[in-house]
Each structure stands twice: as structure tokens, then as C-alpha cells.
mmCIF file of C-alpha atoms in Angstrom:
data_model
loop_
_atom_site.group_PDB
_atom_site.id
_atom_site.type_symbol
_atom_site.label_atom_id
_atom_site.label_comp_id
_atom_site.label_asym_id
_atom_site.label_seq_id
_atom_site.Cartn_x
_atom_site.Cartn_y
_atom_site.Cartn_z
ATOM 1 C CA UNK A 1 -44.183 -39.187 -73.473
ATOM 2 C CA UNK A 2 -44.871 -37.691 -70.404
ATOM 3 C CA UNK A 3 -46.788 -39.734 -67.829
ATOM 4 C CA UNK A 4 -50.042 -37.931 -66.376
ATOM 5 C CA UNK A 5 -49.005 -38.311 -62.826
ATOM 6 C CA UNK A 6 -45.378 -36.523 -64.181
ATOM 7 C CA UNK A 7 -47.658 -34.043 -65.508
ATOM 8 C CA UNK A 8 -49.574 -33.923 -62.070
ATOM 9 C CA UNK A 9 -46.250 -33.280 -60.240
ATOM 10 C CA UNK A 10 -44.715 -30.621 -62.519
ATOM 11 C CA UNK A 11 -48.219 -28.574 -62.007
ATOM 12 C CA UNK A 12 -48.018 -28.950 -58.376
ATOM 13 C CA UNK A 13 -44.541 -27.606 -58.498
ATOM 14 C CA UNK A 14 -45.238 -24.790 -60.835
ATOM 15 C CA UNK A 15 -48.281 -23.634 -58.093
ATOM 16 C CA UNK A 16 -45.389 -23.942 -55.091
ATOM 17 C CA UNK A 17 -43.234 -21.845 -56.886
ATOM 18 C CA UNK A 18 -45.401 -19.329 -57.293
ATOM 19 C CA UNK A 19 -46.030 -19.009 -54.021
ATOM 20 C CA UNK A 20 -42.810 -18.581 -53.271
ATOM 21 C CA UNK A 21 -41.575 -15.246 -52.919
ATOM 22 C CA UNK A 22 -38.485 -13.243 -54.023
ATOM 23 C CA UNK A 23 -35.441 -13.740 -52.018
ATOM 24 C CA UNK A 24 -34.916 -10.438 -49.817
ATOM 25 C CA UNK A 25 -31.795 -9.889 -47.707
ATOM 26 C CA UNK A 26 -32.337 -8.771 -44.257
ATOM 27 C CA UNK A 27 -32.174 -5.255 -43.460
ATOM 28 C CA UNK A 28 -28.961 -3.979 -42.253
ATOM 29 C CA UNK A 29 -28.769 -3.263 -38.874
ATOM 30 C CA UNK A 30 -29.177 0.477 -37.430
ATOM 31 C CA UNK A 31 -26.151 1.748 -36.337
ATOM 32 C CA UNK A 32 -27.946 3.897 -33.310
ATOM 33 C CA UNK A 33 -29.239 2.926 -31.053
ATOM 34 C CA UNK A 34 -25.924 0.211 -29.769
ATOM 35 C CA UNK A 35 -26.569 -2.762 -28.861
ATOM 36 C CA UNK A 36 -26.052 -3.231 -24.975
ATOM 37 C CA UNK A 37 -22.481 -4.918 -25.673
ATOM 38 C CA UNK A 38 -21.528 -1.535 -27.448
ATOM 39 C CA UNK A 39 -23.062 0.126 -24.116
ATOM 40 C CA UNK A 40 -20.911 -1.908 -21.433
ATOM 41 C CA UNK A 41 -17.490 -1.847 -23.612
ATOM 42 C CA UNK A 42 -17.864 2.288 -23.293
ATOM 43 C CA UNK A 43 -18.767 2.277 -20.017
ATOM 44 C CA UNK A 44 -15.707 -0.062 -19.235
ATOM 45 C CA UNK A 45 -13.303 1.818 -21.181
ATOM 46 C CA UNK A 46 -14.650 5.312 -19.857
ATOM 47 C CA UNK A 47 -13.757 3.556 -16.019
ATOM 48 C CA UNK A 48 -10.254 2.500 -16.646
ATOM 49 C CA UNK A 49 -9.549 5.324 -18.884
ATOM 50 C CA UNK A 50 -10.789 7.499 -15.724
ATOM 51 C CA UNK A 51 -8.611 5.419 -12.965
ATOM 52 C CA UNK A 52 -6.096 5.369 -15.099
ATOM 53 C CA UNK A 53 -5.718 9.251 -15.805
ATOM 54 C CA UNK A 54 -6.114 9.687 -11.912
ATOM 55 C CA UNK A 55 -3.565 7.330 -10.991
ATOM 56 C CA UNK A 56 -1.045 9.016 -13.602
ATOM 57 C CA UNK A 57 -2.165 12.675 -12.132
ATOM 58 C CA UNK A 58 -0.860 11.691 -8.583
ATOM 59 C CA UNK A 59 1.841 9.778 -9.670
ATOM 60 C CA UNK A 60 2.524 13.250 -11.293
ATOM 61 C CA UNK A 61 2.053 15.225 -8.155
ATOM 62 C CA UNK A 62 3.859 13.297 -6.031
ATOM 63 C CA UNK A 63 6.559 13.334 -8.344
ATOM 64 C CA UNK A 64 6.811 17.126 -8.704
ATOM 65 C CA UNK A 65 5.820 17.470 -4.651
ATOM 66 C CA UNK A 66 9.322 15.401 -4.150
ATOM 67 C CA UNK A 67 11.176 17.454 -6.840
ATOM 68 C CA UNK A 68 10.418 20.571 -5.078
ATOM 69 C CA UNK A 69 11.265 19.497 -1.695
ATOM 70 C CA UNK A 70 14.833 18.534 -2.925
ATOM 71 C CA UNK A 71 15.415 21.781 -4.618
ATOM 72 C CA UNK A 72 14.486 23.705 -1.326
ATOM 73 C CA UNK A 73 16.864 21.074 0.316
ATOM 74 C CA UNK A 74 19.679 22.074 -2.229
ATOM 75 C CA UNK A 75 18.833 26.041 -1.512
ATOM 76 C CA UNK A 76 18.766 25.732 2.336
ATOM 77 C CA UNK A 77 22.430 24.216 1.905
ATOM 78 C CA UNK A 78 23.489 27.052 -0.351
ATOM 79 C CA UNK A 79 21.776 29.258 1.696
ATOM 80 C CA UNK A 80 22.978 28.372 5.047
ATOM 81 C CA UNK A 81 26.326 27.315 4.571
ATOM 82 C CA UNK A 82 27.686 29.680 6.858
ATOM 83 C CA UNK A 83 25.405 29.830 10.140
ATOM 84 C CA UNK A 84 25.419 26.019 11.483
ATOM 85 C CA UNK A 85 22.503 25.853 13.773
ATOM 86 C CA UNK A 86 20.021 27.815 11.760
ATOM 87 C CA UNK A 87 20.726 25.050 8.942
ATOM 88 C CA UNK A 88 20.222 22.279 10.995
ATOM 89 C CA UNK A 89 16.964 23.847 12.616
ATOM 90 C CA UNK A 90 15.644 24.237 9.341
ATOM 91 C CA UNK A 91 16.283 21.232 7.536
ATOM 92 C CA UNK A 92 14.645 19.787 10.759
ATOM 93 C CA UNK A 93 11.546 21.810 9.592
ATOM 94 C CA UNK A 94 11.830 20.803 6.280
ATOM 95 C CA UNK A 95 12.074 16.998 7.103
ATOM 96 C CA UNK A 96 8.821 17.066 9.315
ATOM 97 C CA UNK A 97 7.291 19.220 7.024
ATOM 98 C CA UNK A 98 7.678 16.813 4.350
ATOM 99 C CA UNK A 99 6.871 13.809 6.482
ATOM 100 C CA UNK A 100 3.502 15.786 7.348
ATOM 101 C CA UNK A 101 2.606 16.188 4.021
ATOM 102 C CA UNK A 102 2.822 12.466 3.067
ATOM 103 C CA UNK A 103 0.141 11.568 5.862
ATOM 104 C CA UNK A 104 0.647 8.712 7.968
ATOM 105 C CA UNK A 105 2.833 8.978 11.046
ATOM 106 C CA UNK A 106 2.538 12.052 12.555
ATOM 107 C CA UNK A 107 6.453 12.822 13.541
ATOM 108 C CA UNK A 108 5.542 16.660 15.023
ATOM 109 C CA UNK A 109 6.267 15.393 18.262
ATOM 110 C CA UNK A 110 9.831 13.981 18.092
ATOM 111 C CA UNK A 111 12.203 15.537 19.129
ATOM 112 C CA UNK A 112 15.907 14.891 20.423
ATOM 113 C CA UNK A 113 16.898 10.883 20.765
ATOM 114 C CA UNK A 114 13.343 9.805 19.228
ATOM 115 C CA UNK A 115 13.978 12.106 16.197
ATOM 116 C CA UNK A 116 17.503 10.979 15.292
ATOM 117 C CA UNK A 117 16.200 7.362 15.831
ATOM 118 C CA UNK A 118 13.098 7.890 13.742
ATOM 119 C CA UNK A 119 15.568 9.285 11.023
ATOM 120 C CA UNK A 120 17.943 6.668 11.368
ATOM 121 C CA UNK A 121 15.369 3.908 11.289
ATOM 122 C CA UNK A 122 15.594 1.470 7.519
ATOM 123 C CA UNK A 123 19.064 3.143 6.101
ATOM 124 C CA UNK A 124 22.116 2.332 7.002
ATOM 125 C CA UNK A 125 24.405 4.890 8.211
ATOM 126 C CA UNK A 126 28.143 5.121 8.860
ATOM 127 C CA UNK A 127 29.244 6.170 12.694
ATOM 128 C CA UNK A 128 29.986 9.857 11.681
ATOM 129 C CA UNK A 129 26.618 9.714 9.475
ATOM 130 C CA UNK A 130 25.170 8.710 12.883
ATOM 131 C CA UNK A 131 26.662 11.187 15.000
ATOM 132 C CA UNK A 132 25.761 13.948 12.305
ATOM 133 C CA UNK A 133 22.402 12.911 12.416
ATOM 134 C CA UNK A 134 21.889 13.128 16.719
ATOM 135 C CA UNK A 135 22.997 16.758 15.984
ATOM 136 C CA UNK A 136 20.525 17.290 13.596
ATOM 137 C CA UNK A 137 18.439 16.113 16.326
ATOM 138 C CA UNK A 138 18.931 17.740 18.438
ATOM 139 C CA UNK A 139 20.148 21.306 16.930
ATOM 140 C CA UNK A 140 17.434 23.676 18.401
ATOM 141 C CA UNK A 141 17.524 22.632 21.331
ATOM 142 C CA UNK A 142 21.299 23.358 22.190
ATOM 143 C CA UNK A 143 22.756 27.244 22.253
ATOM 144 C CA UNK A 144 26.347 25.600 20.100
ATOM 145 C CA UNK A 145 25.822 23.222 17.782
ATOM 146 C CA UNK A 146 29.377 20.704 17.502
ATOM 147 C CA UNK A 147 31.251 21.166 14.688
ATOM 148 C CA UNK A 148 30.076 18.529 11.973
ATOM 149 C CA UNK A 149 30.460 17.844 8.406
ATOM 150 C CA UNK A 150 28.326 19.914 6.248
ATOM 151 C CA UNK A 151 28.657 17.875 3.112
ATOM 152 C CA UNK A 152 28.356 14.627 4.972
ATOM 153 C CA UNK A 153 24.734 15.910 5.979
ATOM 154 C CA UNK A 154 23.978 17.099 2.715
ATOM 155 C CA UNK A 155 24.519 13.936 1.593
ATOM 156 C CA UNK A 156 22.689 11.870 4.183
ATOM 157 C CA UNK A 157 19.443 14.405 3.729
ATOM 158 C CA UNK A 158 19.516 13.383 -0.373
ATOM 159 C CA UNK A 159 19.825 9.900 0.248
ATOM 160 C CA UNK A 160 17.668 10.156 3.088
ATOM 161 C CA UNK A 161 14.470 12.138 1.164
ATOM 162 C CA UNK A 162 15.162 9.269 -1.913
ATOM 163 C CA UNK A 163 14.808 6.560 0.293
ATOM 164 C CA UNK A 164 11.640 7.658 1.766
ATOM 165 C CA UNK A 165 9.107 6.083 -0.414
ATOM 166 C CA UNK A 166 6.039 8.391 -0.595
ATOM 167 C CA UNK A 167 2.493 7.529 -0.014
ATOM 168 C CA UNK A 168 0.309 6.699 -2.308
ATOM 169 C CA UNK A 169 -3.110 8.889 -2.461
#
């Protein structure tokens, strides 16, 4: 038999649990608007994504800048095999030209001595490389050119142009 105060206890329980009421799960979360988190990771990813598509774009113009410059290289030899001086005044243009278009230095102004030396300066070149390179120099400035070695310069100007590492921008 059931004890009153037993009694007492299960009626007190039976009022609590009807005030209790159903179990609801929470409500799932809205997908719009993000949650500030959401905000900064797109925001992030949008920056690098940015930098990172400019960076490739100049890499890519630099790239194709260079490309070009040694195919007019490769035409002036072709087409200027035969006439000396006007090849070495032009690849002169061609060289400062370049070297303009890269920024930094400005080279316009050498000319003779200062130019060879300026073209000479971080590669190592042979003594006929050397000697082929003060009449580069120092071409348009004489009425005949020496005799020199045409391939030998065509060779030097390649390994010269790859050796100059271009600015970055």
C-alpha cells in the first residue's frame, strides 16, 4: 500500500509534468543573411583571388613583352645580315629601347665606353665577345665599322636579353 506522502509526491510530479512543455528543436538557421565569418572569408578570397589574377596578368605581359623583343632581335639579324653598321646601330636601338621599357635606369644617355661597359656589366664575356661588344658601342658613331663576328653577336645579344631579369610592375 501506497504511503500518503508517496501519494503526495506522485501528485506533485504529475502537476510538474504538466507544466512541462513539448520538446521543440530549434529553428534552423537562415541561410541569408551570412553570418559575419561567411562575410570576411569572401571578402578574403575576393582579395587574393584579385592579387593573384593581377600578378599572373603581368607575369603574362612581361613574358610576351620579352618574347617579342627576341623575335625582332632574330628579324634584325636576318634582316641585316648584309649591311654591318646599320645592324649594329639598330640592335643598339633595340637594346635601349628595351631597357627603357623596363623602367629603372635610364641608359638613353650612354654612349661609346659607358655603353659597352653598361652592357658588359654581370655576364661574363670572352675577349672577342668583349671586343664585339665596344663595336656595338660604339657603331654609329664611326663612318667603318671593323670587321666582327656576326654570329658571335647574335649570340651575345640572346644571352644577353635572357640574362636581363625584367622588372617587376
Amino acid at each position: 500500500m501506497a504511503s500518503p506522502d508517496s501519494n503526495r509526491v506522485e501528485k506533485s510530479a504529475d502537476s510538474l509534468l504538466a507544466l512541462l512543455k513539448d520538446i521543440h528543436p530549434a529553428e534552423s538557421a537562415a541561410w541569408w543573411p551570412p553570418a559575419p565569418g561567411w562575410w570576411l572569408l569572401v571578402i578574403v578570397t575576393a582579395v587574393i583571388c584579385w592579387w593573384l589574377g593581377n600578378k599572373l596578368f603581368k607575369a603574362w605581359k612581361r613574358y610576351r613583352f620579352k618574347k617579342m623583343v627576341k623575335a625582332m632581335l632574330a628579324e634584325l639579324f636576318q634582316r641585316q645580315a648584309g649591311q654591318p653598321r646599320e645592324l649594329l646601330v639598330e640592335l643598339n636601338q633595340l637594346f635601349k629601347r628595351w631597357l627603357a621599357s623596363q623602367g629603372g635606369q635610364s641608359v638613353q644617355h650612354l654612349t661609346g665606353v659607358d655603353w659597352a661597359q653598361y652592357l658588359q656589366d654581370g655576364m661574363h664575356s670572352s675577349a672577342a665577345e668583349k671586343a664585339v661588344i665596344e663595336t656595338l658601342a660604339c657603331a654609329q658613331y664611326q663612318l667603318e665599322v671593323p670587321d666582327y663576328d656576326i654570329q658571335l653577336l647574335e649570340a651575345w645579344a640572346q644571352r644577353w636579353l635572357n640574362s636581363r631579369e625584367m622588372l617587376r610592375g
